[in-house]
Coordinates of C-alpha atoms in Angstrom, one line a residue:
Chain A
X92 CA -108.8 -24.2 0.4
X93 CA -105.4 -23.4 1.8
X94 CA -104.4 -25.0 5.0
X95 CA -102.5 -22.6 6.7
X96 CA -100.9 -25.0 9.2
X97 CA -98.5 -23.6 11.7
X98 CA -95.3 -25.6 11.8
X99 CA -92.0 -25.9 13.9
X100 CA -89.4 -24.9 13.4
X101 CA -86.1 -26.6 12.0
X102 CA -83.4 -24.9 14.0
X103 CA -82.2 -25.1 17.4
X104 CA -79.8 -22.7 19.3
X105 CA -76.3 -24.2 19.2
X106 CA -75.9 -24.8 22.9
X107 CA -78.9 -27.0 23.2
X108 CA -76.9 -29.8 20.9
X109 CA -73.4 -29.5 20.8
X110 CA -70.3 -30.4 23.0
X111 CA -67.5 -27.5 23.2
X112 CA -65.6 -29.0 25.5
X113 CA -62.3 -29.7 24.0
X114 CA -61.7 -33.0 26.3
X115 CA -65.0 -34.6 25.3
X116 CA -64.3 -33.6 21.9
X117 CA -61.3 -35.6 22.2
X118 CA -62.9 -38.4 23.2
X119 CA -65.8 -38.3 21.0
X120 CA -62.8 -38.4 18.4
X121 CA -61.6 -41.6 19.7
X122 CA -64.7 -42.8 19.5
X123 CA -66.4 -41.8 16.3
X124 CA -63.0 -42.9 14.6
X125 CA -63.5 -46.8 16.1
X126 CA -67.0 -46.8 15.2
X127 CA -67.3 -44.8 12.2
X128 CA -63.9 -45.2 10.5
X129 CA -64.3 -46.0 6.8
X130 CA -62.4 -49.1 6.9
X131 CA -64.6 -50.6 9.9
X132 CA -67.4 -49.8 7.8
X133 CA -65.5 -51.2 4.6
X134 CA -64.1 -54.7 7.0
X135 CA -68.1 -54.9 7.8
X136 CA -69.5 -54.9 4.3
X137 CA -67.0 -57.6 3.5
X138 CA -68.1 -59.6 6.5
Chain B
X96 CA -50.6 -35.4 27.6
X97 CA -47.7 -36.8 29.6
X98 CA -47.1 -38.2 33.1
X99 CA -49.5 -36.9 34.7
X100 CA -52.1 -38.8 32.9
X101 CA -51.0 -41.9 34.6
X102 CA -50.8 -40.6 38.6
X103 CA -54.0 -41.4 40.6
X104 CA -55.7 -38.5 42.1
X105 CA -54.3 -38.7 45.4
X106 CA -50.4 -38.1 44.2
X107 CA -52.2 -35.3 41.8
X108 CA -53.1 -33.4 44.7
X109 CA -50.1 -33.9 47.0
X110 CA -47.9 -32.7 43.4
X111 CA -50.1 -29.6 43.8
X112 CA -48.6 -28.6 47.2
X113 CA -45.4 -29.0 45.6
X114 CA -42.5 -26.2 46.4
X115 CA -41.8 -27.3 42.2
X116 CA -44.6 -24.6 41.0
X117 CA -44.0 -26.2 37.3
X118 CA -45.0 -29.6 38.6
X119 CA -47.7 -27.8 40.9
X120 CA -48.9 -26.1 37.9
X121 CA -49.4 -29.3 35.5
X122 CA -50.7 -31.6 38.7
X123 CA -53.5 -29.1 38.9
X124 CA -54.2 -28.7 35.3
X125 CA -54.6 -32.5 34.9
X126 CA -56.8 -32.8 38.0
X127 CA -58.9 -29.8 36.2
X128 CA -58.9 -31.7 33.6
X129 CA -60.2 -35.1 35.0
X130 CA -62.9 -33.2 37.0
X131 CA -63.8 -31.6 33.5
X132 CA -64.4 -35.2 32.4
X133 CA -66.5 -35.8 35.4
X134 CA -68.5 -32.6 34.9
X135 CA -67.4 -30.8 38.5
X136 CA -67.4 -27.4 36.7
X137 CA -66.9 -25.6 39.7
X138 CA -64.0 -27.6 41.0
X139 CA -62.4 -28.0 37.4
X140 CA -63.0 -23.8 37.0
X141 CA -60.8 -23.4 40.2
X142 CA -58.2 -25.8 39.7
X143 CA -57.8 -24.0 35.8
X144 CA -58.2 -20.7 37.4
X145 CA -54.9 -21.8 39.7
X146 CA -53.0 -23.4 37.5
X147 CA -53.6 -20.0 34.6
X148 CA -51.8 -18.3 37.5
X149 CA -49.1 -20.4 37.6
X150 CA -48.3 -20.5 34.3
X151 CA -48.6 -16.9 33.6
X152 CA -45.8 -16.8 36.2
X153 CA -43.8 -19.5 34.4
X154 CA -44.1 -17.0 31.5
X155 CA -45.6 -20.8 29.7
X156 CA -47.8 -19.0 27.6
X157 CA -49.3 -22.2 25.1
X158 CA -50.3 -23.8 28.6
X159 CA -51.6 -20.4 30.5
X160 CA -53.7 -20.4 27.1
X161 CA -55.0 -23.9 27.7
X162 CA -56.1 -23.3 31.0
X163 CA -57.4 -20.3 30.5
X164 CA -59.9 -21.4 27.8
X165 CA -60.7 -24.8 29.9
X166 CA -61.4 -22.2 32.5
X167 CA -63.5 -20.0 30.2
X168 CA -65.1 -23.5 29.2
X169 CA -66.7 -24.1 32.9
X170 CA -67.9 -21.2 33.4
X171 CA -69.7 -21.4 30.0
X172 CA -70.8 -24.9 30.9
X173 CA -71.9 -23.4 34.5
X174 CA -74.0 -20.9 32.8
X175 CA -72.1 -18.2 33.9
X176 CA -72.2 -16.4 30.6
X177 CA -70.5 -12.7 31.4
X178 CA -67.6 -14.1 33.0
X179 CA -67.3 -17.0 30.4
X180 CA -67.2 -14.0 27.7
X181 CA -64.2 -12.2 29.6
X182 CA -62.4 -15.5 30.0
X183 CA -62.4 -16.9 26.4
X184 CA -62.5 -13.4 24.9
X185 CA -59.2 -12.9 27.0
X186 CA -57.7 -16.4 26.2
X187 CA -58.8 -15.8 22.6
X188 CA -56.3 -12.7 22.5
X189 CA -53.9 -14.6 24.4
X190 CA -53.9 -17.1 21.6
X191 CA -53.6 -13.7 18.8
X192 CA -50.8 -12.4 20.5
X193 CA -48.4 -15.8 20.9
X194 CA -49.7 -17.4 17.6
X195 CA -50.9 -20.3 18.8
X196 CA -54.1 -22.1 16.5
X197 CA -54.9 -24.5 19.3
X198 CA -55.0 -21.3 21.7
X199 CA -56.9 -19.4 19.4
X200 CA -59.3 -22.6 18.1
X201 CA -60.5 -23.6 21.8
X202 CA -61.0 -20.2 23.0
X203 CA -62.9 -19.3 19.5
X204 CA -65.7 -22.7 19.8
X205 CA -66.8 -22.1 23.2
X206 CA -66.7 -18.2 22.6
X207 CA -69.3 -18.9 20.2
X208 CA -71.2 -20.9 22.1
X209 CA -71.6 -17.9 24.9
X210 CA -72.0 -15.5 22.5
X211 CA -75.0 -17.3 20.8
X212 CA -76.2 -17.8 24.6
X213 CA -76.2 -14.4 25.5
X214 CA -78.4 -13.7 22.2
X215 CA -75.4 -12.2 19.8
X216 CA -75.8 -14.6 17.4
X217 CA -74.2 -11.9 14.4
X218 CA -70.9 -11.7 16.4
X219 CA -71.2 -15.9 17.4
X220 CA -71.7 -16.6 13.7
X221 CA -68.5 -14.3 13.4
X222 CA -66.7 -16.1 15.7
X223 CA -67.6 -19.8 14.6
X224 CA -65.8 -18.7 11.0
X225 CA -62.6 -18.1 12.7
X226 CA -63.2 -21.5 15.2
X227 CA -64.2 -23.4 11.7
X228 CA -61.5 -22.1 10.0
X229 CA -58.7 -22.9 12.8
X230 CA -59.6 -26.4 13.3
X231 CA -59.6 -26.7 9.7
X232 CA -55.7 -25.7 10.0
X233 CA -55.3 -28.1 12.8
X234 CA -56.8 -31.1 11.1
X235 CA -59.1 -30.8 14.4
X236 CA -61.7 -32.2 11.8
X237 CA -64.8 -32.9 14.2
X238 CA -64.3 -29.9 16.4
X239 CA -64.4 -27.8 13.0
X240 CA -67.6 -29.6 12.0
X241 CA -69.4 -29.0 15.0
X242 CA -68.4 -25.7 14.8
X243 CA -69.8 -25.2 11.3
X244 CA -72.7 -27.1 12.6
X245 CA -73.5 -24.6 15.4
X246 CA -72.6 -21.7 13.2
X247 CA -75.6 -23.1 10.1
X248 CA -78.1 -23.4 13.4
X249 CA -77.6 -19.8 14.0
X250 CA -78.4 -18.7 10.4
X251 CA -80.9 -20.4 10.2
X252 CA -82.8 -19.2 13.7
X253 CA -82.2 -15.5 11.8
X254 CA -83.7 -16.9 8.8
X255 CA -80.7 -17.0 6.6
X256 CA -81.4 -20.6 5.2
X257 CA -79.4 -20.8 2.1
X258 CA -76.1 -19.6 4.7
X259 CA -77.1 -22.2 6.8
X260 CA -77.6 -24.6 4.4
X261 CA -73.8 -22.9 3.1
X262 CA -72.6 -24.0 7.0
X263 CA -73.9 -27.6 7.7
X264 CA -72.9 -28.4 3.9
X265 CA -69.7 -27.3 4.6
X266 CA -70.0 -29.5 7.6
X267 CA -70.6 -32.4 5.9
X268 CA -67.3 -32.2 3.7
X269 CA -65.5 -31.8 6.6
X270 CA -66.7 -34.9 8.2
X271 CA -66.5 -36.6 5.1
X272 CA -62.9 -35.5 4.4
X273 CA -62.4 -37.2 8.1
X274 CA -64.1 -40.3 7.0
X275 CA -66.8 -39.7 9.8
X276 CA -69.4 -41.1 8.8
X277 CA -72.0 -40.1 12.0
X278 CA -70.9 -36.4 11.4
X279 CA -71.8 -36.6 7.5
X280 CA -75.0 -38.5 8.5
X281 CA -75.5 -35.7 11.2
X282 CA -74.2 -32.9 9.1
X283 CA -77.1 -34.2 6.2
X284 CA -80.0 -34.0 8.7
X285 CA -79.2 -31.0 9.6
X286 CA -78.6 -29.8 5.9
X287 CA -82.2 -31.4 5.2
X288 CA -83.4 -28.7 8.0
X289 CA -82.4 -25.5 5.5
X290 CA -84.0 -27.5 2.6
X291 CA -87.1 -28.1 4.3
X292 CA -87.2 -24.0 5.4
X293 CA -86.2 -23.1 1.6
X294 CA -89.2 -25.2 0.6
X295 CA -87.0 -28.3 -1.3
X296 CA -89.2 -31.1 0.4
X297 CA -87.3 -33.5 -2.2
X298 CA -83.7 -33.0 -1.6
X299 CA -84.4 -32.4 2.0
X300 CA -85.9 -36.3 1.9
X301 CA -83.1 -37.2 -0.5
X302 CA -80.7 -36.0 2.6
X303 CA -83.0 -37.2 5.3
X304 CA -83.1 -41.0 3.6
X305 CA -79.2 -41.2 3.3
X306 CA -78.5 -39.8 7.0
X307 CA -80.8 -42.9 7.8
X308 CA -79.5 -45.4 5.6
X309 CA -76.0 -44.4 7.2
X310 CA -76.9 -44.6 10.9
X311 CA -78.7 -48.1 9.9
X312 CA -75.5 -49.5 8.5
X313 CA -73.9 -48.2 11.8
X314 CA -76.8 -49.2 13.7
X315 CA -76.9 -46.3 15.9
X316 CA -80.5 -47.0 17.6
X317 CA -80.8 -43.6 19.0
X318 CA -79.8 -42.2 15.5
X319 CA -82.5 -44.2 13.9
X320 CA -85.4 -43.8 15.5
X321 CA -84.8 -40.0 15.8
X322 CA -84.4 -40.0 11.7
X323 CA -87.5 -41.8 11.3
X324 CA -89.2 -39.1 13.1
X325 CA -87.3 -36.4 11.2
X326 CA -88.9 -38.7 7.7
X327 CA -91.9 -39.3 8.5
X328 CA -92.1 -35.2 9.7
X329 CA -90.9 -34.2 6.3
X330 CA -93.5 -36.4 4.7
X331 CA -95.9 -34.6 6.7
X332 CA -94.4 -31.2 5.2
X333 CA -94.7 -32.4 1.9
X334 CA -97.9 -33.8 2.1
X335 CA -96.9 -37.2 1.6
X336 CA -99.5 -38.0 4.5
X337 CA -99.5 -42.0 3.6
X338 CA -95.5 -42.2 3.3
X339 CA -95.7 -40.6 6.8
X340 CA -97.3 -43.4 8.3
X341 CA -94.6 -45.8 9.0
X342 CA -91.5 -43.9 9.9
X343 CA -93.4 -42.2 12.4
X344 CA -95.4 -45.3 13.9
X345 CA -91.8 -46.3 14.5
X346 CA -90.5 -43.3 15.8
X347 CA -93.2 -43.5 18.1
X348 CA -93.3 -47.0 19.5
X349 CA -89.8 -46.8 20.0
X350 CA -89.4 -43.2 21.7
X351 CA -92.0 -44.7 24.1
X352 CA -89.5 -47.9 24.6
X353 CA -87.1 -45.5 25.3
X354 CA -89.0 -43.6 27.9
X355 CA -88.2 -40.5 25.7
X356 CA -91.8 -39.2 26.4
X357 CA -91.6 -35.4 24.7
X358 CA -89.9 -36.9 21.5
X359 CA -92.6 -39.7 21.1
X360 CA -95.6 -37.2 21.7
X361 CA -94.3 -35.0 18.8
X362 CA -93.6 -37.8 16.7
X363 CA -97.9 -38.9 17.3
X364 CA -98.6 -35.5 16.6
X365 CA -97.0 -35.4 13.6
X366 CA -98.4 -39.1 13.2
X367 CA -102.3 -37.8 13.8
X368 CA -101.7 -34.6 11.6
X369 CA -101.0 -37.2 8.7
X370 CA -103.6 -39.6 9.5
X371 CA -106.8 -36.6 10.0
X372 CA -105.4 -35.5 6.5
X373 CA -105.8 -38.8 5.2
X374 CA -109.4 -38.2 6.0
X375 CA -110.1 -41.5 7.2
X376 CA -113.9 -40.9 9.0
X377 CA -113.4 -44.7 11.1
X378 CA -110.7 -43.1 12.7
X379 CA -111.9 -39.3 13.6
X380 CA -112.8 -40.0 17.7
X381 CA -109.7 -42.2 18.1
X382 CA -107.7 -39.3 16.6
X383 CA -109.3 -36.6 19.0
X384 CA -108.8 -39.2 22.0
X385 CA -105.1 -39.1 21.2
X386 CA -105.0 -35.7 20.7
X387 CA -106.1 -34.8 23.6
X388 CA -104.2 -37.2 25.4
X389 CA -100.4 -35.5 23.6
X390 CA -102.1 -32.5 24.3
X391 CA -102.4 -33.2 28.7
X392 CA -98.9 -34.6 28.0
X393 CA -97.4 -31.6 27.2
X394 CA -99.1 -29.8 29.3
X395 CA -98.1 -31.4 32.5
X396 CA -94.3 -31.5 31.6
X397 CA -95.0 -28.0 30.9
X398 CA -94.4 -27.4 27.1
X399 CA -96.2 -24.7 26.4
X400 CA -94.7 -24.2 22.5
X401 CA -96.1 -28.0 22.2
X402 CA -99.3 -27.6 23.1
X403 CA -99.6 -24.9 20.7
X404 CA -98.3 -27.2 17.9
X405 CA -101.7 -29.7 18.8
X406 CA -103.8 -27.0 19.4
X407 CA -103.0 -25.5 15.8
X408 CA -104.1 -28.8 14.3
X409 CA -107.4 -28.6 16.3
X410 CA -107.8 -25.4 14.6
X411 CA -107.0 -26.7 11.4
X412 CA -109.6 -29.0 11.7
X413 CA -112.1 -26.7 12.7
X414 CA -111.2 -24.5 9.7
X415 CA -111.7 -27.4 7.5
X416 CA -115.0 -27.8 8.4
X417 CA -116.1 -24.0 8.7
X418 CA -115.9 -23.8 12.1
X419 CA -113.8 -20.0 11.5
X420 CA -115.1 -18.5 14.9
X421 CA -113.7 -21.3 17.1
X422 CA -110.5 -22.1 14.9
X423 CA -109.9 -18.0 15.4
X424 CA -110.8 -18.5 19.1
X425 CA -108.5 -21.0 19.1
X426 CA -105.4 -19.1 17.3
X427 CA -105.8 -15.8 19.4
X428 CA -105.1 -18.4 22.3
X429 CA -102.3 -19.8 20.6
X430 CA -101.1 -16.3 19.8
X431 CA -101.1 -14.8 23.2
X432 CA -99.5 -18.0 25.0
X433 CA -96.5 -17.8 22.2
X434 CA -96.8 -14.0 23.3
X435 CA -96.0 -15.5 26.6
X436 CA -92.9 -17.9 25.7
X437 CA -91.7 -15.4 23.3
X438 CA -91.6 -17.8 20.3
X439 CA -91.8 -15.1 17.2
X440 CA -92.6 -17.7 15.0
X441 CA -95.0 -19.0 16.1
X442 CA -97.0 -16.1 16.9
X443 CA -96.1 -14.8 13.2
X444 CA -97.6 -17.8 11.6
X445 CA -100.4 -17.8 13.9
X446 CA -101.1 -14.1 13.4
X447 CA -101.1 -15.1 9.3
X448 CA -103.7 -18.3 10.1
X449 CA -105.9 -16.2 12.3
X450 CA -106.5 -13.7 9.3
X451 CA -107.5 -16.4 7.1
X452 CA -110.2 -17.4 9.8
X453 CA -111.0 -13.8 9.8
X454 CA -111.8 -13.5 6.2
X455 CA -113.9 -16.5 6.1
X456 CA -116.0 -14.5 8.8
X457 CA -116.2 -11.3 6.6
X458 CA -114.2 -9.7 9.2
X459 CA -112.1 -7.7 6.6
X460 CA -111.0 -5.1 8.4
X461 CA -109.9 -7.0 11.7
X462 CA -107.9 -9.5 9.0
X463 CA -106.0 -6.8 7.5
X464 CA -105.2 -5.4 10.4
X465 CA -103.1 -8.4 11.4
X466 CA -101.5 -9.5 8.3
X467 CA -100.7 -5.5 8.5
X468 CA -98.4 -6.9 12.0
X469 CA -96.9 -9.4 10.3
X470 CA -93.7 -8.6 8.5
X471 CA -92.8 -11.1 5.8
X472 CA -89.4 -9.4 6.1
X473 CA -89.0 -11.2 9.5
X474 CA -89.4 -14.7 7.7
X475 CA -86.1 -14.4 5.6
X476 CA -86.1 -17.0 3.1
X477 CA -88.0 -19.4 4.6
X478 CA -90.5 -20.1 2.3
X479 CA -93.2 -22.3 3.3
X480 CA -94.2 -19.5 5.4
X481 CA -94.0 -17.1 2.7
X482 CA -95.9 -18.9 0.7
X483 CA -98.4 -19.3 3.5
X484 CA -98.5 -15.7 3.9
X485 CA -99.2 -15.2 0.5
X486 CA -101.6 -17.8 0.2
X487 CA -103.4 -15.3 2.9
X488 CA -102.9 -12.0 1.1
X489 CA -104.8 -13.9 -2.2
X490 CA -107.5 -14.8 0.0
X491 CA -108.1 -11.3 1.1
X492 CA -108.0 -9.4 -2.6
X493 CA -110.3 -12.4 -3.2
X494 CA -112.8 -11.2 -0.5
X495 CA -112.4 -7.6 -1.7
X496 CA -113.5 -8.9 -5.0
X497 CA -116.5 -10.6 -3.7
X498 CA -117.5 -7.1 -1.6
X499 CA -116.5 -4.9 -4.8
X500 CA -119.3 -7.2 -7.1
X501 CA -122.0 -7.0 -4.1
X502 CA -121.6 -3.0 -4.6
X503 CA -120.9 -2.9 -8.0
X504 CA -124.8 -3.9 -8.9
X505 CA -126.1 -2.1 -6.1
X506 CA -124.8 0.9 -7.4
X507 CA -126.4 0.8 -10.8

């Protein structure tokens, strides 16, 4: 028979989850691009 | 920035007594700025608020803009949503009038941030187009991704799924054109989200899989464990109880590690929803012992939406094995605590489970009247519950076929 489960759901309301600050984002540049930089990911699959 | 950035705080506020008001003007900009970095939002707001003034005065428009955006960013970040709407609204036409993207792109993010606080999420959704759009211009690549981030949430909250989908794919380009890899990865997850509400279990894995084969290869911990929880969920969505399994035994063990108790109680529940459907009897009490346990959990850190979500698989069960009068006990509970929390969702897809219960007791005429309150309208596109809703209607024109032949012969 159907299960009529009663599920979450998938979306949030943008201020629980993102930064606006324009300083942070700054930073969070600086730092996404020394972690997540293509070539840091391509210099680590040669490693 | 300049030479401020290298004075300690102490010269910073001497600069600001300054007779110079253009060097009293950028020492108390950069000391809003570092107390913006510390989080002082109420200091930070005043010193923006004093330097705007100067500026205006200065007739330095671009920086008068700045501050008056940074200033309309505290008071969002203070919760002060009115007067953060004035501010960035008025920095935002600032921006307009001297043609300034950066002016225009700062004041626009934040804007739509308060606007989706203060429940306008039409005009926010509005707003995070023109934000999107401008740090697209700037090559301000992650501030236009989490824009168009925020801006898919929001469509998809109003049921919009395939915009939303539209919004965080769009995100993931941007990132991508940026070579950021987290973003895409992020951008994916959240692209997965629209999938899984449009009903595309498969692509929403597909997504879901290559988010967490990216945060791996990045080892981002955090990232990892959340995405096996997001996995082993989906699995759970798509009835792919068994595949569930491990992701989420993960998800758990290490949320616990982590001491991030809410996240690893909804990762078990998800966990015990795919192990009762196994339908494995050995483990049926040590299920309801850890159901109850998640259950106390979420009650004492007060989480009342949570303890719906294990209460509704309690129901489930009991509907499984024709317990209808407590499951419908059960949902009428659910339905008036979501009453309480305001979660329309929930009590929408409550409402439809509580019919089903209903029929199964021959209590047609109560049933109909609460799929009548239901408006499938109110769902958008997201289909599961559609289908769910459906699944309900069928069930009653089923029943009315099984009254209609009881008459039928009677009346011969």
């Amino acid at each position: 028979m159907n299960v009529t489960r009663t599920g979450r759901r998938q979306f949030y309301k943008p201020m629980q989850r993102t930064t606006t600050n324009p300083i942070e984002r700054y930073l969070e540049i600086k730092k996404i691009s020394a972690t997540a930089n293509p070539r840091n990911l391509l210099e680590k699959r040669v490693r | 920035m300049s030479v401020y950035e290298d004075l300690s705080d102490e010269e910073l506020w001497d600069r600001s007594r300054s007779d110079d008001l253009f060097d009293r003007a950028d020492s108390l900009m950069e000391l809003g700025e570092r107390k913006l970095k510390a989080e002082d939002w109420a200091l930070a707001k005043n010193l923006f608020g004093s330097s705007y003034d100067l500026y205006i005065q200065q007739d330095r428009n671009a920086e008068a803009g700045k501050a008056n955006y940074s200033f309309g960013y505290c008071l969002y970040s203070l919760k002060e949503y009115v007067d953060a709407l004035e501010a960035l609204e008025r920095s935002l036409a600032i921006g307009r009038e001297i043609n300034d993207s950066r002016v225009i792109a700062f004041s626009a993010g934040p804007l739509g941030d308060t606007l989706a606080a203060l429940e306008s999420p039409d005009e926010a959704i509005e707003i995070y187009g023109l934000a999107i759009d401008t740090f697209a211009e700037l090559e301000e690549f992650y501030s236009a991704g989490i824009n168009s981030l925020s801006q898919g949430e929001l469509y998809g909250v109003k049921g919009m799924q395939t915009s939303s989908l539209a919004s965080f794919l769009r995100a993931y380009n941007i990132f991508q054109s940026a070579g950021d890899a987290f973003g895409a990865a992020r951008a994916k997850d959240r692209m997965a989200s629209a999938l899984i509400e449009l009903g595309d279990y498969e692509q929403a894995l597909a997504h879901i899989k290559d988010a967490l084969a990216t945060f791996e290869f990045m080892e981002v911990e955090e990232r990892i464990v959340h995405m096996n929880y997001r996995l082993g969920w989906t699995h759970v969505l798509a009835g792919n109880n068994a595949k569930a399994r491990k992701p989420l035994e993960l998800a758990v063990k290490k949320f616990k590690e982590n001491k991030d108790f809410s996240r690893a109680a909804l990762a078990e529940l998800e966990l015990l929803t795919a192990l009762y459907r196994l339908d494995d009897d050995d483990l049926a009490d040590e299920l309801s012992q850890r159901t109850d346990r998640i259950r106390s959990y979420f009650e004492h850190a007060g989480e009342l939406h949570n303890v719906c979500y294990v209460d509704a698989l309690t129901a489930e069960k009991l509907t499984d094995i024709k317990m209808f009068d407590a499951a419908a006990e059960i949902y009428r509970d659910i339905i008036d605590r979501a009453t309480a929390i305001e979660n329309k969702p929930l009590i929408w897809s409550s409402k439809a489970s509580l019919a089903e219960v209903l029929f199964h007791l021959g209590r047609h005429q109560e049933a109909k009247e609460i799929i009548g309150e239901i408006d499938a309208k109110d769902w958008g596109e997201n289909q599961p519950e559609l289908d769910k809703l459906e699944g309900v209607k069928n069930l009653m024109l089923e029943k009315m076929v099984e009254i209609l032949t009881i008459i039928v012969p009677e009346g011969e």
